[in-house]
CSV table of C-alpha atoms and ligand atoms in Angstrom, one decimal:
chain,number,residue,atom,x,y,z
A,1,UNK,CA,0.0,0.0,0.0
A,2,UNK,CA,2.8,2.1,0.9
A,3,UNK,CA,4.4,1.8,-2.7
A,4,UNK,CA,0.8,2.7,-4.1
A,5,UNK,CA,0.6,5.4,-2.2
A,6,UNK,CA,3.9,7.1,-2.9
A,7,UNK,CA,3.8,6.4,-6.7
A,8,UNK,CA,0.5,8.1,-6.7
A,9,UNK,CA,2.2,11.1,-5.2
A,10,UNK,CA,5.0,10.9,-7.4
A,11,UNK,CA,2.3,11.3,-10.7
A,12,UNK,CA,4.1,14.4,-12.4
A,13,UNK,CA,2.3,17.5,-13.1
A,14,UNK,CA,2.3,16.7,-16.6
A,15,UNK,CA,0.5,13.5,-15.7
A,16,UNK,CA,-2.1,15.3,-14.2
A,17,UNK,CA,-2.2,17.8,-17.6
A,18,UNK,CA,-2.6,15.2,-19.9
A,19,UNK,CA,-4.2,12.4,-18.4
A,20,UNK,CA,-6.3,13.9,-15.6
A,21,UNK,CA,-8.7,10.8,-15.3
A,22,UNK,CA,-5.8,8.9,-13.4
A,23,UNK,CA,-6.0,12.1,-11.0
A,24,UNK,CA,-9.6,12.0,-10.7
A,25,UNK,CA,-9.4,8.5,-9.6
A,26,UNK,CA,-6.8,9.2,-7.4
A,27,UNK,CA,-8.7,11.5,-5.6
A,28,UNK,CA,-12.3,9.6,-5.6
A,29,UNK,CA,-10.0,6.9,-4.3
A,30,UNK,CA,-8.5,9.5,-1.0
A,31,UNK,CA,-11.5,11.2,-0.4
A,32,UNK,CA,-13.7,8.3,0.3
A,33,UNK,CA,-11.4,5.0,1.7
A,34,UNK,CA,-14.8,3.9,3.6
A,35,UNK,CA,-16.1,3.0,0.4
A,36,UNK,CA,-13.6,2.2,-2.0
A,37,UNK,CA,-9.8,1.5,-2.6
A,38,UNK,CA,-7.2,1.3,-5.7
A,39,UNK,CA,-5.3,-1.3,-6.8
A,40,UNK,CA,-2.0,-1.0,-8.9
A,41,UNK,CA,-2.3,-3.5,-11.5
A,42,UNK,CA,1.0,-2.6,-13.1
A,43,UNK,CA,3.3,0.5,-14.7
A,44,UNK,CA,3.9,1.4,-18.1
A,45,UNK,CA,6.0,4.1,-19.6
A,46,UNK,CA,5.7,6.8,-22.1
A,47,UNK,CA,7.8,9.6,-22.7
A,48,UNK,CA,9.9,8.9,-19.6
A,49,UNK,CA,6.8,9.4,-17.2
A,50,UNK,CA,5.6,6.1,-15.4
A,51,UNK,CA,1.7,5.9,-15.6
A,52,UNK,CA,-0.3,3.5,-13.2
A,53,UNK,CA,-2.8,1.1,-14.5
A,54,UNK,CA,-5.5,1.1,-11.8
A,55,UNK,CA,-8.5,-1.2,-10.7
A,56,UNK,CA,-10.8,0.7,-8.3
A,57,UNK,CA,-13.1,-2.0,-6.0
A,58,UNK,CA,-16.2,0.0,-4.9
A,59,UNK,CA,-17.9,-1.3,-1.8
A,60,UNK,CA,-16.8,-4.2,0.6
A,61,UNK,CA,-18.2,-7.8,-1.5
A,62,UNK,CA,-16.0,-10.5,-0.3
A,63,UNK,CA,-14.9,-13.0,-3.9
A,64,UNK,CA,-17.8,-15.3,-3.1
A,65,UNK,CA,-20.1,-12.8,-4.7
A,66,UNK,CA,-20.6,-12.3,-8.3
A,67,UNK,CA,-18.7,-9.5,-10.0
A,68,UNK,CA,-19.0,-6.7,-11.9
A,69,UNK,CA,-15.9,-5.0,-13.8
A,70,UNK,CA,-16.3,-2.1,-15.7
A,71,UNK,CA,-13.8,-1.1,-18.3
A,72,UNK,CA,-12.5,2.1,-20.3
A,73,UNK,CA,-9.9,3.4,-22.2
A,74,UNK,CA,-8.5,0.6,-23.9
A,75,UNK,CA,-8.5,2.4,-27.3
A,76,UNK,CA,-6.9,5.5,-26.0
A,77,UNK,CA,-8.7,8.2,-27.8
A,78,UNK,CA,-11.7,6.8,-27.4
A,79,UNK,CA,-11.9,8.6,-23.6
A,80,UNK,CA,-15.6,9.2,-23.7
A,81,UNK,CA,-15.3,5.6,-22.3
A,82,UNK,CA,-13.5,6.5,-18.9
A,83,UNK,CA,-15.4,9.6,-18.6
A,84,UNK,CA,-19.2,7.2,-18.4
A,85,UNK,CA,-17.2,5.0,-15.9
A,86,UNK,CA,-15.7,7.6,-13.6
A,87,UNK,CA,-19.4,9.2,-13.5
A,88,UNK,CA,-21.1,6.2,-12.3
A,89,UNK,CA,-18.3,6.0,-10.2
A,90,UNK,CA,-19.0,9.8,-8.8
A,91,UNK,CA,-22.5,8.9,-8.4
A,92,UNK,CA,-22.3,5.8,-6.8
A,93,UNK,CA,-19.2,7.2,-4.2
A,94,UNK,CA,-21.9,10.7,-3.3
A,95,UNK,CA,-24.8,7.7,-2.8
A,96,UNK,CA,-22.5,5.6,-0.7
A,97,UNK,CA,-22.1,8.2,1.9
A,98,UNK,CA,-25.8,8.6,2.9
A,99,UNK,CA,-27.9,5.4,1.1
A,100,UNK,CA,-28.0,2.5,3.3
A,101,UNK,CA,-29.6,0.3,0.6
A,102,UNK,CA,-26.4,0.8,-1.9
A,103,UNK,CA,-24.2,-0.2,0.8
A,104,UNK,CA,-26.4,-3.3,1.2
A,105,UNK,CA,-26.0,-4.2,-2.5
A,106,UNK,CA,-22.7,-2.9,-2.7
A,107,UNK,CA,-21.7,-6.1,0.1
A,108,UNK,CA,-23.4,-8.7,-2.2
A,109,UNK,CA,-21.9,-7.8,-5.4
A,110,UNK,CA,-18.1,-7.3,-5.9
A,111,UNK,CA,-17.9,-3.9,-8.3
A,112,UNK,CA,-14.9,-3.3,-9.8
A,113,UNK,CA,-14.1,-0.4,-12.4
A,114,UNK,CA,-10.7,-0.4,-14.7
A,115,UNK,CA,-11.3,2.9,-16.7
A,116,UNK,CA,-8.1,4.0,-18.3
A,117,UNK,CA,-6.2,0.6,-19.2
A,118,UNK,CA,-4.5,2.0,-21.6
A,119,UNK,CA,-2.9,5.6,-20.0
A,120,UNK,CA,-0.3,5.6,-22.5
A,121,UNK,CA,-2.4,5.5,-25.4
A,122,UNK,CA,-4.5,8.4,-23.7
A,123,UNK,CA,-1.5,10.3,-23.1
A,124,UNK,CA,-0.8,10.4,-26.5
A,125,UNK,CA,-4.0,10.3,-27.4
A,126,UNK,CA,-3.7,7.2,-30.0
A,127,UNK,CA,-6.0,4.0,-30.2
A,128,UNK,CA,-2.8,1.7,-29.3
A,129,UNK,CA,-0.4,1.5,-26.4
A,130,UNK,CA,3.2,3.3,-26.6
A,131,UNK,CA,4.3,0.7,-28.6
A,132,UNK,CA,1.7,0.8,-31.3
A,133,UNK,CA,-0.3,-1.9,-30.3
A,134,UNK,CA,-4.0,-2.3,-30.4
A,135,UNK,CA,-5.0,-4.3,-27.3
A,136,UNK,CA,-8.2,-5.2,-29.0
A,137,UNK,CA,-6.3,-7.2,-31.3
A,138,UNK,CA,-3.4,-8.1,-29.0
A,139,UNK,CA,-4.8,-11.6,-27.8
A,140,UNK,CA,-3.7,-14.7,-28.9
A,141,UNK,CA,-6.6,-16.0,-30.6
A,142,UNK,CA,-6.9,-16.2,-34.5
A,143,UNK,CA,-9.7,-15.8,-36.3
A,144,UNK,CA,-11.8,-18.8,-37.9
A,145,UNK,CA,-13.4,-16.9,-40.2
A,146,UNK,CA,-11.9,-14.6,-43.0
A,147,UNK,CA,-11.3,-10.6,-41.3
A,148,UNK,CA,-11.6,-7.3,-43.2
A,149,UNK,CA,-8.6,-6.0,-44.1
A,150,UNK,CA,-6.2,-3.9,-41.7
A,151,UNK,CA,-9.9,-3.5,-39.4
A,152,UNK,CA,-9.3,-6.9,-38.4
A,153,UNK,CA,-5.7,-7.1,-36.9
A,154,UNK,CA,-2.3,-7.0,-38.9
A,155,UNK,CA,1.2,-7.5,-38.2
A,156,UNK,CA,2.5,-5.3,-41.2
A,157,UNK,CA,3.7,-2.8,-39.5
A,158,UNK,CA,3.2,-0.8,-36.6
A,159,UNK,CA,2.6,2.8,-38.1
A,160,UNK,CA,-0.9,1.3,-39.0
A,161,UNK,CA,-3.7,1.2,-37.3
A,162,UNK,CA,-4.9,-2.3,-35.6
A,163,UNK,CA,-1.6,-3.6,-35.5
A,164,UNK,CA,-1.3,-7.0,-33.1
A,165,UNK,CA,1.8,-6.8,-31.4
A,166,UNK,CA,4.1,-9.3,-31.3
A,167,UNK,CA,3.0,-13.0,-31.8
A,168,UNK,CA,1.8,-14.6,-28.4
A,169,UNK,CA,3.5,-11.6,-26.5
A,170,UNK,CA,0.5,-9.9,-24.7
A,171,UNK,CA,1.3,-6.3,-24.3
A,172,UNK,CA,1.8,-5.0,-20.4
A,173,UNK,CA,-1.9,-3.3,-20.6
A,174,UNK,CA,-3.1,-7.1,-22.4
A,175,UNK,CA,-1.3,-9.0,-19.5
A,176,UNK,CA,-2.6,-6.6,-16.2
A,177,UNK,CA,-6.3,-7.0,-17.8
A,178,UNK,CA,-6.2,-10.7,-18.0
A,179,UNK,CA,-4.4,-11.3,-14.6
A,180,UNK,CA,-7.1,-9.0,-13.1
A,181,UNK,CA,-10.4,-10.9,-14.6
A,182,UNK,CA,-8.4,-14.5,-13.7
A,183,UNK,CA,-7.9,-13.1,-10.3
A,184,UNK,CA,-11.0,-11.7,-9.7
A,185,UNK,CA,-13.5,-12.4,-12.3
A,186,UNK,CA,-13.5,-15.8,-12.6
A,187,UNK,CA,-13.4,-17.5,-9.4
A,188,UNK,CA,-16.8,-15.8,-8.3
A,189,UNK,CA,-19.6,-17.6,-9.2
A,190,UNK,CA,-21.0,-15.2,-11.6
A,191,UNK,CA,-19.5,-12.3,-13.5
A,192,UNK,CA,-19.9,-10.0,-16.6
A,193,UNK,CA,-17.4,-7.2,-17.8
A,194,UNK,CA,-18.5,-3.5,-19.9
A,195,UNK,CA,-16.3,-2.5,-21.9
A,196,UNK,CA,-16.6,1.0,-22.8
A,197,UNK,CA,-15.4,2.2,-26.3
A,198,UNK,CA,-16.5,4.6,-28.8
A,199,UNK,CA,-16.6,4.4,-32.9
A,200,UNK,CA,-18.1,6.2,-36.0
A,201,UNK,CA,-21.3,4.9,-36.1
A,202,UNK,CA,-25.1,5.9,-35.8
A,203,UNK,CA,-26.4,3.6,-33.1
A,204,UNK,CA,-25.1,3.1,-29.3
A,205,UNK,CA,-24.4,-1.1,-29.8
A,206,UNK,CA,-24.0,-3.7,-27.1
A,207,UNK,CA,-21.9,-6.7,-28.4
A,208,UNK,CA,-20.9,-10.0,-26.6
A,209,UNK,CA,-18.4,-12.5,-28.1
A,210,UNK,CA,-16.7,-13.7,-30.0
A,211,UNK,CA,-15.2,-11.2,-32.6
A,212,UNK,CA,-13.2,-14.4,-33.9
A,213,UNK,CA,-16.0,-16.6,-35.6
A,214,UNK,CA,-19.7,-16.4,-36.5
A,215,UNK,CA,-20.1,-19.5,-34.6
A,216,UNK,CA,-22.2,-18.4,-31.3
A,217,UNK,CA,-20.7,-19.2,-27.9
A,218,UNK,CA,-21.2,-22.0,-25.3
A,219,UNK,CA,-23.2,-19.5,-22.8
A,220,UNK,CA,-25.8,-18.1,-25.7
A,221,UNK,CA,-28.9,-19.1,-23.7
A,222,UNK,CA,-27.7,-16.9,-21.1
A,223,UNK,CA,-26.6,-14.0,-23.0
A,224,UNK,CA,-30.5,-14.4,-24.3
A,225,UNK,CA,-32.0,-14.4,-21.0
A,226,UNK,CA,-29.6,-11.0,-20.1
A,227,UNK,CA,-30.8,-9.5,-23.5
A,228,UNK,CA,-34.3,-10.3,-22.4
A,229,UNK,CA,-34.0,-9.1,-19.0
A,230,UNK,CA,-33.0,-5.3,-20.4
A,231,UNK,CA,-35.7,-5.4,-22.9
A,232,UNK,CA,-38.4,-6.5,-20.5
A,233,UNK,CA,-36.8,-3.8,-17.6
A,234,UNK,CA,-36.2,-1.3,-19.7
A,235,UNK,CA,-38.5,-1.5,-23.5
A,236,UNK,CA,-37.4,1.7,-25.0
A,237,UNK,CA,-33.2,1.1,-24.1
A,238,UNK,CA,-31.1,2.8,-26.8
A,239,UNK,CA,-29.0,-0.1,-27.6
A,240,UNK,CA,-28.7,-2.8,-30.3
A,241,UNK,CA,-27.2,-6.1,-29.0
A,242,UNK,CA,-26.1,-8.6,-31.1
A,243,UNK,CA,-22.9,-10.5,-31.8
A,244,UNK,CA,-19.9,-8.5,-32.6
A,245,UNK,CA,-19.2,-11.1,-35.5
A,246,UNK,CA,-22.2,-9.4,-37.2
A,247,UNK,CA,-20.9,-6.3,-37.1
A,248,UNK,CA,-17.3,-7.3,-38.1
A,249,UNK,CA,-14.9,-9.9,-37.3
A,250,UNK,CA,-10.9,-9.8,-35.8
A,251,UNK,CA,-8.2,-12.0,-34.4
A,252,UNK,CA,-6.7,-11.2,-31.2
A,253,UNK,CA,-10.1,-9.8,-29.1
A,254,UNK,CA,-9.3,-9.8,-25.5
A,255,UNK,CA,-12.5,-11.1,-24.5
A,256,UNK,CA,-12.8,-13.5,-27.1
A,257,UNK,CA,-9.6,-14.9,-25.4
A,258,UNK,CA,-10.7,-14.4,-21.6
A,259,UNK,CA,-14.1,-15.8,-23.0
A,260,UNK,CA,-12.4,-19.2,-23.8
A,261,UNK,CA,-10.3,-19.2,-20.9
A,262,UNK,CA,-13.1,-18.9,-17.9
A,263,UNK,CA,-14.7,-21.4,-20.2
A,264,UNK,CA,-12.1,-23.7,-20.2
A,265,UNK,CA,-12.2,-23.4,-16.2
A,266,UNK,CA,-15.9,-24.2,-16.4
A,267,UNK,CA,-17.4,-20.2,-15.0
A,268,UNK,CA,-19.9,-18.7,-16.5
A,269,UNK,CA,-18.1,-15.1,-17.6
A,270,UNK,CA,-20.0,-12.4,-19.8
A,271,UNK,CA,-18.4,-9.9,-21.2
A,272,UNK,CA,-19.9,-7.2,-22.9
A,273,UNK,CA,-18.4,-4.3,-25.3
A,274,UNK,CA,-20.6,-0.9,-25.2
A,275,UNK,CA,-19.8,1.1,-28.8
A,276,UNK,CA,-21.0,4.3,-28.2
A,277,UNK,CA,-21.7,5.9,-31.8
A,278,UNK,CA,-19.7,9.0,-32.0
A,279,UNK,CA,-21.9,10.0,-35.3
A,280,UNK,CA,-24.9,11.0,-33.1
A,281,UNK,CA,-23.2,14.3,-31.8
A,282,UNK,CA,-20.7,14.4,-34.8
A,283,UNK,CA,-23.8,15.3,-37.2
A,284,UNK,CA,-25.1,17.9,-34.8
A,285,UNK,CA,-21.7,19.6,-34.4
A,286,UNK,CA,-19.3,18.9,-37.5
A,287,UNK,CA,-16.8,21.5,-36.7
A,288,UNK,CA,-15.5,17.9,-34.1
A,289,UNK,CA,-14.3,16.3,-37.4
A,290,UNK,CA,-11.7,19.6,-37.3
A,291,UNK,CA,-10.1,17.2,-34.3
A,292,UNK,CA,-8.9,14.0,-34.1
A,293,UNK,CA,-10.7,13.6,-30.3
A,294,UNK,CA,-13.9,15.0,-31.7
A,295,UNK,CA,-14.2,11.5,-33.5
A,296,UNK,CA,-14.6,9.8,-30.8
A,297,UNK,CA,-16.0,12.1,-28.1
A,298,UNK,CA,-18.2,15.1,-27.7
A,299,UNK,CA,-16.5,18.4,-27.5
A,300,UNK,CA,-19.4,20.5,-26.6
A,301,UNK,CA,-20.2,20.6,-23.2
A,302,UNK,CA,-23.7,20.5,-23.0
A,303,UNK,CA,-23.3,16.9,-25.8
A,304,UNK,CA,-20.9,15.7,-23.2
A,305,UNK,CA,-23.3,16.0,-20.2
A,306,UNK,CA,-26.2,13.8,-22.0
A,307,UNK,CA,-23.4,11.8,-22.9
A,308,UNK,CA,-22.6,10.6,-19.7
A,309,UNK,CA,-26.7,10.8,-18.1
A,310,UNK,CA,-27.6,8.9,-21.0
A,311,UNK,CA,-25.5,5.5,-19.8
A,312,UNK,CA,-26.2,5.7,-16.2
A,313,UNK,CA,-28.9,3.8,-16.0
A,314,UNK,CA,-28.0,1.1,-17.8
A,315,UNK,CA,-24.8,0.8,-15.3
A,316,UNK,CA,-26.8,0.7,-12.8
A,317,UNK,CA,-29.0,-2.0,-14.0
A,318,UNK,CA,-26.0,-4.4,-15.0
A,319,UNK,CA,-24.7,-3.9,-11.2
A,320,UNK,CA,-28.4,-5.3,-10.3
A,321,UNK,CA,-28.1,-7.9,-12.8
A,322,UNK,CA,-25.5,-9.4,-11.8
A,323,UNK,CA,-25.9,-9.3,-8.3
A,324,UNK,CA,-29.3,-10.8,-8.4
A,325,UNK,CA,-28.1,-13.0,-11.4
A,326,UNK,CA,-29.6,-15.9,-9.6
A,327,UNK,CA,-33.3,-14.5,-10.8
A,328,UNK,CA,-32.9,-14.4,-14.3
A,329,UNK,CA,-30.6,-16.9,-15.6
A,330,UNK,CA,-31.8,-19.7,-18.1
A,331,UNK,CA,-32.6,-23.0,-16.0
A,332,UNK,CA,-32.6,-26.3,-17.6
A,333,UNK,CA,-36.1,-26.4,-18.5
A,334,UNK,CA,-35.4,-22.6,-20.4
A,335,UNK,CA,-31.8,-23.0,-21.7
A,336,UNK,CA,-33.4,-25.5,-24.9
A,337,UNK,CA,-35.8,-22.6,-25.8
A,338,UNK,CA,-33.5,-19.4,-24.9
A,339,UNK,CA,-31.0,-20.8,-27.1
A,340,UNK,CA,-33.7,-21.7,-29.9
A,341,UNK,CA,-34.3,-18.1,-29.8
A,342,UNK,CA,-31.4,-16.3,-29.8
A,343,UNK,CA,-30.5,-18.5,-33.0
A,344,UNK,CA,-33.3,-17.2,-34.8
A,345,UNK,CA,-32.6,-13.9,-33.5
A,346,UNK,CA,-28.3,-13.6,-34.2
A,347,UNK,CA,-28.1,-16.1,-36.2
A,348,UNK,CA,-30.4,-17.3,-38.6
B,1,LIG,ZN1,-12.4,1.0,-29.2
């Protein structure tokens, strides 16, 4: 704790200038230790400054609960990502200090957040790490079915975009995620992951695996019964959720790869990727295309704010899902018909 302590200290001030969510976190983390505390999950470098790659636990579940990660900021520029996180985060931290109920469900579901996985990539404000790598397509897992070009991971050089790293070296961002989700995602009896990015598209989308094949995966009744559970909760959500193989394929997706390895262990892991669709306050405000950020988040103030209300809710609904994930997933009687239906549904 010691070391944590004094390396969060020594963050430089240009640390602070240019990636300000680690100091944010920093200080959610200080000014509230009743209700949460920060991990160090490793180090990477950039520039000669060393930037912390944090997990934040929220509340006080022990590892025989279910869990909830949250994650941002693996494509660097895409920061509107970490920003959704750290404001469920502000919300939840404000709540914690006065609702007794939160505090309640916060000791029966472990909540962790992981919202800027990537610092050096947001320092330089790039999609891949220092080293050019796209973490997306950093995993070791090659695709069964053919990939768009480039889009779908290369090793041609890394000056492109979407470059994979070296073969079956995970990069140090790669190798602190998946220690993280072996260490504390898969040995609870239930867990799911969000992973928060942001693209050039019209919809806000909701994809589960895999990335690496339109074959479905071993846990579609469940993803079915979670899809069902938003629409029933919630009829007019924003999101479209389908396979990310039918929106495009890759090699190398990170949870594609942890996907197969809780699988392999026999848990039931779910994770999900939210891509928010930058087009929707790129079309109201197309002086953003004047800056590479404006791609992938909203400049204007006011866009940002609805931004960031806009995905609370749905936070706050997977927290409940998963803690009460008891409720809602497939039995054996349903599993035969959920998986019926989500066949005709994704993949007919
Ligand atoms: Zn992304």
């Amino acid at each position: 704790m010691a070391t944590l302590a004094t390396r969060m200290r020594n963050l430089s001030s240009k640390t602070r200038h240019k990636v300000p969510e680690l100091e944010v976190l920093r200080l959610m983390a200080e000014h509230n230790p009743a209700s949460c505390h920060l991990q160090l999950l490793d180090t990477v470098s950039v520039k000669q400054h060393e930037l912390p790659i944090y997990a934040m636990k929220i509340g006080h579940a022990d590892s025989t609960k279910p869990a909830l990660a949250l994650v941002g900021g693996i494509h660097g520029i895409e920061r509107i990502g970490t920003e959704i996180i750290l404001a469920f985060v502000r919300t939840l931290l404000a709540r914690l200090r006065w609702d007794d109920a939160l505090r309640a469900e916060l000791d029966e579901v472990q909540l962790w957040v992981l919202p800027a996985m990537n610092p050096s990539g947001m320092w330089l404000n790039s999609r891949c790490n220092a080293a050019g790598v796209d973490l997306m397509r950093n995993a070791p897992v090659e695709a069964s079915t053919a990939v768009p070009l480039l889009l779908g991971g290369q090793r041609l050089s890394r000056k492109l975009p979407w470059f994979r790293g070296i073969p079956d070296q995970l990069e140090p961002e790669s190798a602190a995620l998946c220690k993280f989700a072996r260490t504390h995602l898969f040995p609870a009896p239930f867990s799911m992951v969000l992973d928060c990015h942001s693209g050039f598209g019209f919809k806000d989308q909701l994809w589960f695996p895999y990335a690496c094949t339109n074959q479905p995966i071993e846990h579609l009744a469940e993803v079915y019964a979670f899809h069902k559970l938003l629409a029933e909760t919630y009829p007019h959500n924003i999101y479209t959720f389908e396979p990310q193989a039918n929106v495009y394929t890759t090699h190398g997706d990170l949870w594609d790869y942890l996907y197969q390895g809780a699988l392999a262990e026999g848990r039931c892991f779910l994770p999900l990727t939210m891509e928010l669709g930058s087009w929707q306050w790129v079309r109201k405000n197309p002086r953003q295309l004047t800056q590479l950020l404006g791609f992938y988040h909203p400049i204007l103030p006011h866009r940002l704010e609805r931004v960031l209300r806009r995905h609370l809710t749905f936070l706050d609904f997977m927290k409940d899902a998963v803690r009460s994930h008891a409720n809602w997933l497939p039995d054996d009687d349903e599993r035969l018909s959920f998986e019926a239906a989500a066949q005709q549904l994704w993949y007919a």
